[in-house]
C-alpha positions as semicolon CSV with decimal commas, in nm:
position;residue;x (nm);y (nm);z (nm)
1;M;0,000;0,000;0,000
2;D;0,155;0,329;-0,109
3;A;-0,057;0,555;0,114
4;L;-0,101;0,625;0,485
5;V;-0,461;0,723;0,555
6;A;-0,572;0,913;0,864
7;G;-0,885;1,089;0,987
8;K;-1,257;1,070;0,922
9;T;-1,417;1,051;0,578
10;S;-1,751;1,189;0,462
11;D;-1,919;0,850;0,513
12;G;-1,820;0,852;0,883
13;A;-1,542;0,593;0,849
14;V;-1,245;0,646;1,081
15;W;-0,893;0,577;0,955
16;R;-0,567;0,532;1,143
17;S;-0,219;0,450;1,017
18;Y;0,068;0,283;1,200
19;L;0,439;0,302;1,127
20;R;0,758;0,201;1,300
21;Y;1,122;0,290;1,229
22;N;1,414;0,064;1,302
23;L;1,600;0,270;1,562
24;I;1,850;0,006;1,672
25;G;2,179;0,186;1,721
26;A;2,026;0,529;1,657
27;P;2,289;0,790;1,753
28;F;2,044;1,013;1,942
29;Y;1,983;0,759;2,219
30;G;2,093;0,901;2,553
31;R;2,137;1,251;2,407
32;E;1,949;1,574;2,470
33;I;1,686;1,608;2,196
34;L;1,677;1,957;2,043
35;N;1,423;1,902;1,766
36;A;1,227;1,607;1,631
37;D;0,962;1,585;1,360
38;L;0,765;1,324;1,175
39;R;0,749;1,456;0,819
40;P;0,496;1,269;0,605
41;W;0,419;1,378;0,249
42;N;0,058;1,501;0,238
43;Y;-0,095;1,476;-0,109
44;I;-0,471;1,436;-0,047
45;T;-0,689;1,630;0,197
46;H;-1,059;1,687;0,255
47;A;-1,004;2,066;0,241
48;C;-0,726;2,313;0,166
49;G;-0,580;2,555;0,417
50;A;-0,367;2,604;0,726
51;E;-0,637;2,495;0,974
52;V;-0,882;2,242;0,832
53;G;-0,880;1,990;1,119
54;D;-0,606;1,854;1,342
55;I;-0,434;1,526;1,269
56;A;-0,232;1,380;1,558
57;V;0,084;1,170;1,572
58;R;0,097;0,963;1,890
59;R;0,350;0,726;2,047
60;I;0,251;0,359;2,047
61;T;0,300;0,193;2,386
62;S;0,248;-0,178;2,314
63;D;0,389;-0,419;2,059
64;W;0,217;-0,506;1,731
65;T;0,283;-0,669;1,396
66;M;0,146;-0,604;1,050
67;S;0,003;-0,955;1,029
68;N;-0,194;-0,920;1,354
69;L;-0,312;-0,561;1,315
70;R;-0,693;-0,541;1,307
71;W;-0,943;-0,275;1,407
72;N;-1,034;-0,483;1,711
73;N;-0,668;-0,562;1,781
74;Q;-0,482;-0,232;1,781
75;P;-0,183;-0,141;1,999
76;S;-0,226;0,110;2,280
77;V;-0,110;0,470;2,239
78;T;-0,045;0,767;2,463
79;T;-0,139;1,129;2,399
80;S;0,165;1,240;2,600
81;G;0,396;1,430;2,366
82;Q;0,164;1,393;2,066
83;G;0,224;1,622;1,769
84;T;-0,070;1,786;1,591
85;K;-0,114;1,985;1,273
86;G;-0,423;2,120;1,102
87;S;-0,304;2,201;0,750
88;G;-0,425;2,033;0,432
89;V;-0,229;2,049;0,104
90;G;-0,215;1,877;-0,232
91;R;-0,559;1,804;-0,374
92;V;-0,911;1,745;-0,252
93;N;-1,033;1,397;-0,339
94;T;-1,341;1,497;-0,539
95;N;-1,455;1,416;-0,890
96;P;-1,307;1,599;-1,071
97;P;-1,023;1,661;-0,819
98;R;-0,972;2,011;-0,684
99;Y;-0,615;2,124;-0,628
100;C;-0,501;2,335;-0,334
101;S;-0,292;2,647;-0,382
102;D;-0,025;2,471;-0,174
103;P;0,094;2,162;-0,363
104;A;0,157;1,821;-0,214
105;Q;0,452;1,845;0,025
106;E;0,601;1,739;0,356
107;V;0,415;1,852;0,666
108;Y;0,590;1,865;1,001
109;Y;0,451;1,706;1,316
110;T;0,658;1,813;1,616
111;I;0,730;1,510;1,836
112;E;1,029;1,606;2,055
113;D;0,873;1,451;2,367
114;I;0,808;1,123;2,188
115;V;1,167;1,097;2,070
116;R;1,290;1,199;2,416
117;A;1,094;0,907;2,559
118;W;1,271;0,670;2,320
119;S;1,606;0,833;2,391
120;N;1,548;0,784;2,764
121;G;1,470;0,415;2,732
122;E;1,099;0,379;2,646
123;P;1,046;0,096;2,393
124;N;1,008;0,198;2,030
125;Y;0,676;0,052;1,916
126;G;0,629;0,318;1,651
127;L;0,376;0,592;1,578
128;Q;0,004;0,616;1,511
129;I;-0,142;0,883;1,280
130;G;-0,510;0,967;1,321
131;A;-0,759;1,249;1,370
132;L;-0,719;1,438;1,696
133;N;-1,097;1,423;1,742
134;E;-1,234;1,115;1,571
135;G;-1,587;1,199;1,683
136;G;-1,578;1,536;1,511
137;P;-1,661;1,647;1,158
138;L;-1,500;1,545;0,828
139;N;-1,120;1,552;0,867
140;Y;-0,915;1,339;0,629
141;R;-0,557;1,312;0,494
142;E;-0,355;1,079;0,280
143;Y;0,025;1,066;0,297
144;L;0,274;0,876;0,084
145;S;0,399;0,557;0,248
146;A;0,743;0,396;0,230
147;E;0,608;0,174;-0,051
148;W;0,555;0,475;-0,279
149;A;0,756;0,411;-0,596
150;G;0,644;0,704;-0,809
151;T;0,819;1,031;-0,884
152;G;0,776;1,333;-0,661
153;G;0,730;1,294;-0,290
154;R;0,858;1,025;-0,058
155;G;0,764;0,815;0,240
156;P;0,746;0,964;0,590
157;V;1,073;1,088;0,735
158;L;1,175;1,091;1,100
159;F;1,407;1,387;1,162
160;V;1,597;1,420;1,489
161;E;1,837;1,694;1,595
162;Y;2,022;1,631;1,919
163;E;2,294;1,778;2,134
164;E;2,646;1,693;2,035
165;P;2,829;1,475;2,285
166;E;3,105;1,641;2,480
167;Y;3,459;1,594;2,365
168;L;3,641;1,376;2,613
169;N;4,013;1,303;2,615
170;V;4,094;1,002;2,830
171;V;4,460;1,000;2,928
172;R;4,590;0,702;3,125
173;D;4,911;0,517;3,193
174;F;4,943;0,143;3,225
175;P;5,209;-0,027;3,441
176;A;5,382;-0,339;3,315
177;G;5,154;-0,641;3,307
178;Q;4,826;-0,447;3,308
179;Q;4,607;-0,511;3,005
180;M;4,495;-0,206;2,810
181;P;4,117;-0,158;2,768
182;D;3,978;-0,261;2,433
183;S;3,728;0,020;2,388
184;Y;3,652;0,385;2,447
185;A;3,358;0,280;2,669
186;E;3,598;0,113;2,913
187;D;3,819;0,421;2,919
188;K;3,519;0,646;2,982
189;A;3,392;0,417;3,260
190;W;3,734;0,453;3,423
191;V;3,694;0,833;3,420
192;D;3,330;0,818;3,535
193;A;3,443;0,612;3,835
194;G;3,640;0,914;3,955
195;N;3,984;0,814;3,836
196;V;4,226;1,086;3,729
197;Y;4,556;1,052;3,546
198;D;4,822;1,178;3,787
199;G;5,106;1,223;3,541
200;T;5,182;1,476;3,274
201;P;4,965;1,431;2,963
202;P;5,169;1,351;2,652
203;G;5,237;1,664;2,450
204;H;5,300;1,486;2,125
205;V;5,374;1,145;1,980
206;L;5,742;1,052;1,988
207;S;5,913;0,851;1,721
208;P;6,084;0,534;1,842
209;E;6,419;0,707;1,801
210;Q;6,308;1,009;2,008
211;A;6,162;0,786;2,278
212;A;6,485;0,588;2,299
213;Q;6,699;0,901;2,324
214;N;6,471;1,039;2,599
215;A;6,498;0,712;2,787
216;I;6,878;0,728;2,770
217;A;6,884;1,090;2,884
218;N;6,645;1,028;3,174
219;K;6,788;0,687;3,267
220;T;6,450;0,525;3,212
221;S;6,322;0,262;2,972
222;V;6,070;0,260;2,689
223;K;5,867;0,000;2,506
224;S;5,910;-0,018;2,129
225;N;5,772;-0,234;1,852
226;L;6,026;-0,499;1,760
227;L;6,054;-0,374;1,402
228;D;6,113;-0,017;1,524
229;A;6,363;-0,109;1,792
230;Y;6,733;-0,044;1,759
231;I;7,031;-0,042;1,994
232;P;7,142;0,317;2,062
233;E;7,499;0,404;2,000
234;G;7,715;0,314;2,298
235;R;7,469;0,054;2,431
236;C;7,472;-0,322;2,403
237;L;7,181;-0,564;2,394
238;S;7,241;-0,686;2,749
239;N;7,161;-0,351;2,908
240;W;6,877;-0,255;2,671
241;V;6,574;-0,320;2,899
242;T;6,210;-0,294;2,798
243;Q;5,943;-0,175;3,040
244;V;5,574;-0,119;2,966
245;R;5,449;0,233;3,029
246;L;5,189;0,351;2,784
247;Q;4,968;0,656;2,756
248;R;4,640;0,659;2,569
249;S;4,428;0,946;2,441
250;V;4,081;0,877;2,298
251;L;3,851;1,129;2,128
252;I;3,491;1,060;2,036
253;A;3,363;1,246;1,730
254;P;3,031;1,434;1,754
255;F;2,707;1,380;1,567
256;R;2,447;1,646;1,511
257;S;2,137;1,551;1,314
258;W;1,986;1,225;1,203
259;L;1,741;1,160;0,922
260;L;1,558;0,833;0,865
261;A;1,316;0,767;0,581
262;G;1,040;0,518;0,636
């Protein structure tokens, strides 16, 4: 089906549409949400104008599948954080059709609170689109679905803008025999636990030759890759000792906005 239908038609029938985005691994999880919209492409309406009857986008709060979805077996929804809009654009579904002065286009339903709920751990069961007041007068829209394969327009888009994560440099040293963490998450957990590096942060990366010369000058030792290692002038293999002392700096890159087409 290449259309999402919502609202109440002239014969009194009530229509609702359901959609769900795959948000596994979405980068906005756990971030501060700055802006979020559902942006379906409205191409049919019962009337043209900025305020012709509110359509609502609501968060679904129970699981569902396409195969089990029936009028008498619909998932639950919440009105908390719902986004509403009253405009109608595109064309009026009459015979012959009547075209609005505003052509078919994306319309924005503001749903920051819905996306915040997902970001804060509420399950993503998707969104319902329907009339705000299903017992009211004629109020009907059609939007292009993700199955739309024609030219012009597209399926509904979920747009999320969120706060960039803070830059965090994790600087640590590791004594001999201690295994280095495998991930940034482990480094960050070390910082979050209240640990602080008590040495001097590395100013720059030394070449193996520079590190060796510094070790000689300071009467210390340095670890080097075998292929990079060499015996400094005036030293012999027997007194060339290797000791593990590493420093690690990790930087996580920021994200800003995220766009997902349904």
